[in-house]
mmCIF file of C-alpha atoms in Angstrom:
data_model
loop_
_atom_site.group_PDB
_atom_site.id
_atom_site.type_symbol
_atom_site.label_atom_id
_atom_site.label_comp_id
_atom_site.label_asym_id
_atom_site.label_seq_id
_atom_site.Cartn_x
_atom_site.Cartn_y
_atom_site.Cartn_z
ATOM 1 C CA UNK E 1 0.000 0.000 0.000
ATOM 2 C CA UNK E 2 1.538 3.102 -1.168
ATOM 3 C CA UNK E 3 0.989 5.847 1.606
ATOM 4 C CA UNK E 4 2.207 9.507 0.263
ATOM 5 C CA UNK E 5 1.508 9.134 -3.290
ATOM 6 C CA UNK E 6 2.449 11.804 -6.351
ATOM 7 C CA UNK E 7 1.377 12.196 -9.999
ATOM 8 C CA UNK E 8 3.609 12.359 -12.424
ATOM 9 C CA UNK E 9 7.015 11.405 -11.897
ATOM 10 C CA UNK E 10 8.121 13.263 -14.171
ATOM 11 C CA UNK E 11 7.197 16.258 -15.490
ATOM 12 C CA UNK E 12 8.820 17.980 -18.632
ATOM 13 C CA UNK E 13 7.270 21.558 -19.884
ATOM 14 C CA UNK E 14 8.069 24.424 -22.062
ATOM 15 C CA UNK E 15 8.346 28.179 -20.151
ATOM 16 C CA UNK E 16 5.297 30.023 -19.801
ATOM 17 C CA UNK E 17 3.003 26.753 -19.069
ATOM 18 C CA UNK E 18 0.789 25.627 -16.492
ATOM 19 C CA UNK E 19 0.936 22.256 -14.246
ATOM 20 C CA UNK E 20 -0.553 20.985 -11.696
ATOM 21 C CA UNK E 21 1.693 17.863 -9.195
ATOM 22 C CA UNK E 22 -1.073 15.838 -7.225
ATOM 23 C CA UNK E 23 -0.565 14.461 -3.985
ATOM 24 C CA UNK E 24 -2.454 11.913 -2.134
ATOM 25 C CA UNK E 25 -2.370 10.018 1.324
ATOM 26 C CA UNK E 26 -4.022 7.307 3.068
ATOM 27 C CA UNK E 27 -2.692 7.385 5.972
ATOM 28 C CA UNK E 28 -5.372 9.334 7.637
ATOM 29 C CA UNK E 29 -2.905 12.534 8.669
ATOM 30 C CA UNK E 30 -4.507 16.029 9.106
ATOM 31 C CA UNK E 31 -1.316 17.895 8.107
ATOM 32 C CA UNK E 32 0.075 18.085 4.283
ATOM 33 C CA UNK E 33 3.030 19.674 2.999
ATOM 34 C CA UNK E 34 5.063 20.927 -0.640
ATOM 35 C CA UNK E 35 8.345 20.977 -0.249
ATOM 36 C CA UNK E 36 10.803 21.476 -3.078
ATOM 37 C CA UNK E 37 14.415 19.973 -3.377
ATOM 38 C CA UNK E 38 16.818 22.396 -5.927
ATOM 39 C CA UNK E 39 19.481 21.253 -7.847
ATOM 40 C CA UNK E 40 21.819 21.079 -4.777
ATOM 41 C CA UNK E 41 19.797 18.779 -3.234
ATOM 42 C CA UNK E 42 18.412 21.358 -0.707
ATOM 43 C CA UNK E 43 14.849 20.922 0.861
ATOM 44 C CA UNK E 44 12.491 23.992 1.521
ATOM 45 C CA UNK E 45 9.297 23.620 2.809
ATOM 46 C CA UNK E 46 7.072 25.649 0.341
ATOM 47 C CA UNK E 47 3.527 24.798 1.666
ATOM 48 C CA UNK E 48 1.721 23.399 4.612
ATOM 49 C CA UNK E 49 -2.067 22.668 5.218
ATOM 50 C CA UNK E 50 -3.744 21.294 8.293
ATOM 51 C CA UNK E 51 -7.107 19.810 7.507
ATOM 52 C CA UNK E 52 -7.860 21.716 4.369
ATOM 53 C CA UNK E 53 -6.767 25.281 5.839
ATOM 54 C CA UNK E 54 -3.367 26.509 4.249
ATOM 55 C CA UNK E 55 -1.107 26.985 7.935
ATOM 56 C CA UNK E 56 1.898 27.640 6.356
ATOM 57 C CA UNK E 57 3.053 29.527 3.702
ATOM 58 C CA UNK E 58 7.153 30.338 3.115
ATOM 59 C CA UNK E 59 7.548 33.408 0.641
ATOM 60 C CA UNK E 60 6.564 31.977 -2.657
ATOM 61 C CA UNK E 61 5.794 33.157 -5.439
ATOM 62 C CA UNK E 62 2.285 33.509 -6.336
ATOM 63 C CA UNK E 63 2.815 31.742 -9.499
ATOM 64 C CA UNK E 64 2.540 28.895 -7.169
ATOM 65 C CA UNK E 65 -1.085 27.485 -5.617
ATOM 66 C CA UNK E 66 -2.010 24.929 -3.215
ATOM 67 C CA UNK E 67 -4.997 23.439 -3.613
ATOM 68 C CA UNK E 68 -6.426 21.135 -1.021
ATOM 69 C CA UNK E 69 -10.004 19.282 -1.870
ATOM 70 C CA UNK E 70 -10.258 17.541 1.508
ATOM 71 C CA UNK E 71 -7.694 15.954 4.008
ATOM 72 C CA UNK E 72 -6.259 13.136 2.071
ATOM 73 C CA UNK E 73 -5.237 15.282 -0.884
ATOM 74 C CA UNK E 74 -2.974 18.466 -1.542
ATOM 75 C CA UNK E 75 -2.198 19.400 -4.897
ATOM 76 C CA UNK E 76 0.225 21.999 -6.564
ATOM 77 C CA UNK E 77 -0.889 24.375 -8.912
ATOM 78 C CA UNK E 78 2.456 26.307 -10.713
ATOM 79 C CA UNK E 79 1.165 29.296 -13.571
ATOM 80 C CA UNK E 80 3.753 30.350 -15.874
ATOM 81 C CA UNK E 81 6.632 28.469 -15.526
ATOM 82 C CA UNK E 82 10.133 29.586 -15.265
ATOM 83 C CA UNK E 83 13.473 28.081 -16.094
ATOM 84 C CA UNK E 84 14.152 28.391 -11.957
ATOM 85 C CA UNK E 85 11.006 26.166 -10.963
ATOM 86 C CA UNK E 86 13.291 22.887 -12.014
ATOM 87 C CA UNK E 87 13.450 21.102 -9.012
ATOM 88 C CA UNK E 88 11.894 17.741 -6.918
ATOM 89 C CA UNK E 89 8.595 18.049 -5.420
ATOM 90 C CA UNK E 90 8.014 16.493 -2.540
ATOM 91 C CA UNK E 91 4.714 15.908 -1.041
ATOM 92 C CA UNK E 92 4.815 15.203 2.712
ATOM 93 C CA UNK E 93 1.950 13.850 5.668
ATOM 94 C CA UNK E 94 2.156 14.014 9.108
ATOM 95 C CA UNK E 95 -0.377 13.857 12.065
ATOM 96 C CA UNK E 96 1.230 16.383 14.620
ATOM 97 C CA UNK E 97 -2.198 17.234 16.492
ATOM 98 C CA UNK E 98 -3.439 13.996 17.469
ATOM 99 C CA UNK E 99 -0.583 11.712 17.901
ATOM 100 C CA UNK E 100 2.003 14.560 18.997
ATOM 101 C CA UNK E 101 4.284 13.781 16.318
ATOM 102 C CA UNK E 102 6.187 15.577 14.205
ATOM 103 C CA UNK E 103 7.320 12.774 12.149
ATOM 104 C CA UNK E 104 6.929 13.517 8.084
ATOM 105 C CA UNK E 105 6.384 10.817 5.571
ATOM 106 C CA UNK E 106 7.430 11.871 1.947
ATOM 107 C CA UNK E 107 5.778 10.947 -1.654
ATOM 108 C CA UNK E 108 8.430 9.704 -3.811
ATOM 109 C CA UNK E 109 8.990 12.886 -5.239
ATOM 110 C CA UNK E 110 8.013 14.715 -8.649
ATOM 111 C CA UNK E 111 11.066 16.020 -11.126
ATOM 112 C CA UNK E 112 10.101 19.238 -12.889
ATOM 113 C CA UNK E 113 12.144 20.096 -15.731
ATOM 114 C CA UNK E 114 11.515 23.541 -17.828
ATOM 115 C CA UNK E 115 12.615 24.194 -20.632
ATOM 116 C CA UNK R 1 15.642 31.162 12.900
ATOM 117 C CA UNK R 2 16.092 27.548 13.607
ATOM 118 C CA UNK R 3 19.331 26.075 11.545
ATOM 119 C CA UNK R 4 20.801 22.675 10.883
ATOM 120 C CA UNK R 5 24.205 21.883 9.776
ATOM 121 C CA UNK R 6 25.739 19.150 8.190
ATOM 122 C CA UNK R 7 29.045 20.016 8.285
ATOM 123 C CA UNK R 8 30.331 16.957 6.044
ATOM 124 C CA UNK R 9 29.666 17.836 2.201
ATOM 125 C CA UNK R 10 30.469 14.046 1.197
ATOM 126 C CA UNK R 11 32.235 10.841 2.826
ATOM 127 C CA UNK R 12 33.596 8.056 0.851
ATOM 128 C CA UNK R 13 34.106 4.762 2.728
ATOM 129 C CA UNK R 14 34.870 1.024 2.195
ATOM 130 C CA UNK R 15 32.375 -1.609 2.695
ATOM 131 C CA UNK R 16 32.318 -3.247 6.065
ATOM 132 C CA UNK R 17 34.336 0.613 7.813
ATOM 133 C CA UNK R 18 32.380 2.452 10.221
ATOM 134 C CA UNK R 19 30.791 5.531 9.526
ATOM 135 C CA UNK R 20 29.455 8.400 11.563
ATOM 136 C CA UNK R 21 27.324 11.442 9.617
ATOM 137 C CA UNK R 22 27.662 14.426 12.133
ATOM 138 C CA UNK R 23 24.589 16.953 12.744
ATOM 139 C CA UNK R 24 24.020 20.169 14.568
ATOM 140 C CA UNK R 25 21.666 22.289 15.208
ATOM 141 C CA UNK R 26 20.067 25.430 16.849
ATOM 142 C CA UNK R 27 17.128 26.074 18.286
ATOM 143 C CA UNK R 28 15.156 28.583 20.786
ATOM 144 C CA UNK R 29 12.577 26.278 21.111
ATOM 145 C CA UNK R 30 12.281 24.057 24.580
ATOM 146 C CA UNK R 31 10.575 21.350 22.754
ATOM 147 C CA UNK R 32 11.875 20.207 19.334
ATOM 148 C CA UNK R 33 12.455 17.212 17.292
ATOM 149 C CA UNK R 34 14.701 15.889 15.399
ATOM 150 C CA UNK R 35 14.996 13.481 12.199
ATOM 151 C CA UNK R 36 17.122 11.958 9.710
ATOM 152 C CA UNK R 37 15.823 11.015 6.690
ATOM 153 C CA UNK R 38 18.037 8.948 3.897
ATOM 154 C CA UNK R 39 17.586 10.089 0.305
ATOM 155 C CA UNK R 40 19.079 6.871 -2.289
ATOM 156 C CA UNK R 41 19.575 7.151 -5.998
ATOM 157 C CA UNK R 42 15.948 6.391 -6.551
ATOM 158 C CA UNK R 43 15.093 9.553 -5.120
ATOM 159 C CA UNK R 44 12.792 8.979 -2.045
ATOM 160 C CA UNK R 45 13.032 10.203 1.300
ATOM 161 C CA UNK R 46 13.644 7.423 3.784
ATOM 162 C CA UNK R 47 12.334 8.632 7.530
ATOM 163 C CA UNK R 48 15.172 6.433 9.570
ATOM 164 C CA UNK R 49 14.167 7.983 13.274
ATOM 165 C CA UNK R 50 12.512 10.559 15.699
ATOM 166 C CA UNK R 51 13.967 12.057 18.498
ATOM 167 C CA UNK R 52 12.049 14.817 21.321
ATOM 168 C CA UNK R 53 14.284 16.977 22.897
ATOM 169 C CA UNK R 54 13.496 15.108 26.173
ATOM 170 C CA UNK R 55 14.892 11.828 25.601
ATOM 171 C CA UNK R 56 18.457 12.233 25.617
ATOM 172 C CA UNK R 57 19.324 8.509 25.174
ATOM 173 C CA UNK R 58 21.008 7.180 22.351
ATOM 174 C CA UNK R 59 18.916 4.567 20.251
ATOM 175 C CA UNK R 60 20.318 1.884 18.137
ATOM 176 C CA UNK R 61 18.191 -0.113 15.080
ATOM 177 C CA UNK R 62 20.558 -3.075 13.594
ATOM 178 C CA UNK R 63 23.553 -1.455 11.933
ATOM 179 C CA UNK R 64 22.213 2.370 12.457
ATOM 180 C CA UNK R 65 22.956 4.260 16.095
ATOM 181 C CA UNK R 66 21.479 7.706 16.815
ATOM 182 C CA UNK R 67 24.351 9.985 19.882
ATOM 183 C CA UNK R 68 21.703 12.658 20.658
ATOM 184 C CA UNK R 69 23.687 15.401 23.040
ATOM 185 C CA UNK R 70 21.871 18.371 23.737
ATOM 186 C CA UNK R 71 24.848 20.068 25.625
ATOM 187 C CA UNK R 72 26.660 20.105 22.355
ATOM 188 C CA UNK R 73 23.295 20.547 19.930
ATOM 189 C CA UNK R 74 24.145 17.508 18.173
ATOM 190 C CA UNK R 75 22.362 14.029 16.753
ATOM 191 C CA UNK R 76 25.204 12.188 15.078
ATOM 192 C CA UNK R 77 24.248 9.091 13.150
ATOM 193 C CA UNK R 78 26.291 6.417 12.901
ATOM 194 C CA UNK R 79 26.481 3.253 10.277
ATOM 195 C CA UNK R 80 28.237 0.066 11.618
ATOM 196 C CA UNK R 81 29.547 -1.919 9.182
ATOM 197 C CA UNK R 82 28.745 0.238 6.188
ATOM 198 C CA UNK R 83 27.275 -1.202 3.197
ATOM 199 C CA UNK R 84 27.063 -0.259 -0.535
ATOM 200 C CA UNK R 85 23.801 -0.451 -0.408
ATOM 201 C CA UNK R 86 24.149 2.561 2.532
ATOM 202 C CA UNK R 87 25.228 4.979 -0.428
ATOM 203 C CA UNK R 88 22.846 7.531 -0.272
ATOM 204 C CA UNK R 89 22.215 11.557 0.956
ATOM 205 C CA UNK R 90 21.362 11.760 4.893
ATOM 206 C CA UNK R 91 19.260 14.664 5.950
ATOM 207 C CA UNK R 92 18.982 15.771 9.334
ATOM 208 C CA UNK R 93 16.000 17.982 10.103
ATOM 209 C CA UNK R 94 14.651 19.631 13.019
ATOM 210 C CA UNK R 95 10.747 20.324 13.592
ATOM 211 C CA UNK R 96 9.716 24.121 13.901
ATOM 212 C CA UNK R 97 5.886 24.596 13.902
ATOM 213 C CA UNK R 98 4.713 21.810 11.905
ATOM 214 C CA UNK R 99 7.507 22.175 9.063
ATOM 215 C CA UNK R 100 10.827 20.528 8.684
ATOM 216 C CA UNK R 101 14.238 22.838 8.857
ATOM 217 C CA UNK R 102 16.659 20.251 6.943
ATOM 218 C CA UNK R 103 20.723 20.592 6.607
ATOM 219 C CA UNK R 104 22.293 20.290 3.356
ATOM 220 C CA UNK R 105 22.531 16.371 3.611
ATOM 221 C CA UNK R 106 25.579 14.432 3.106
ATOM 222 C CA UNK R 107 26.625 12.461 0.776
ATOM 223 C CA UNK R 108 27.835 9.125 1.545
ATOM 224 C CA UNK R 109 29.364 6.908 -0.838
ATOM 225 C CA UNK R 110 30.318 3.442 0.225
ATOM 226 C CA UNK R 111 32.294 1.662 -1.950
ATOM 227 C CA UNK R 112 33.163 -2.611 -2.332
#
């Protein structure tokens, strides 16, 4: 049973287009995150959402939209690409109300290349 | 602004040789966690183990050992043993309100 999942893979695009990266969990968590990974291999948290309502937010551009339809699924919205949005996407759970844990399980990641 | 470093960029060993990845971090917060997280070539993140700021003692799981010393702000992991298939990035992260403040990783390479 897969428990962070993320559509597509892969992801190639010209400049200038739209795309949406899905995300899905079943593992019943309240809290979903975006992070994205550069070409360094650094991770930033981009997004975070606790039962639908966004709770975090760290100084993106608005090119960029989180949209979450209910609990189990956060999705990323990105207008207008540029060549500087290449990077890994990773989609993240946790359950830090309930269970008083911080701990973070990851999708297996979506690579973004613009070109 | 919480930070965690990684000090070690990349580490090559030889199967079977010990290996320790060092972390440190800072914090204002009384209550934190802390993670590592392994990253392979297939690109996942690996969650390897949680540690509260309250339980100072040092945790072991096969081959892998967690040294969690809050005097010194550190949670070195180390790899007994190694393994090629222990080639991978190691994060180190530290929980601030609900969001994960990773290092830089390092990269360890083991070769047979």
């Amino acid at each position: 049973d897969t428990a962070v999942s993320q559509t597509p893979k892969y992801l190639v695009t010209q400049m200038g287009n739209d795309k949406s990266i899905k995300c899905e969990q079943n593992l019943g968590h309240d809290t979903m995150y975006w992070y994205k990974q550069d070409s360094k291999k650094f991770l930033k948290i981009m997004f975070s959402y606790n039962n639908k309502e966004l709770i975090i937010n760290e100084t993106v551009p608005n090119r960029f939209s989180p949209k979450s339809p209910d609990k189990a699924h956060l999705n990323l919205h990105i207008n207008s690409l540029e060549l500087g949005d290449s990077a890994v996407y990773f989609c993240a759970s946790s359950q830090p109300a309930l269970a008083r844990t911080d701990t973070q399980y990851f999708g297996p990641g979506t690579r973004l290349t613009v070109l | 602004a919480q930070k965690v470093t990684q000090a070690q960029t990349e580490i090559s060993v030889v199967e079977k040789e010990d290996v320790t990845l060092d972390c440190v971090y800072e914090t204002r917060d009384t209550t934190y966690y802390l993670f590592w997280y392994k990253q392979p070539p297939s690109g996942e993140l690996v969650f390897l183990i949680r540690r509260n700021s309250f339980d100072e003692q040092n945790e072991i799981s096969g081959r892998y050992s967690w040294n969690f010393q809050k005097s010194t702000s550190s949670f070195n992991f180390t790899i007994t043993a190694s393994q090629v298939v222990d080639s991978a990035v190691y994060f180190c992260a530290l929980s601030e309100a609900n969001k994960l403040v990773f290092g830089a990783g390092t990269i360890l390479r083991v070769k047979s």
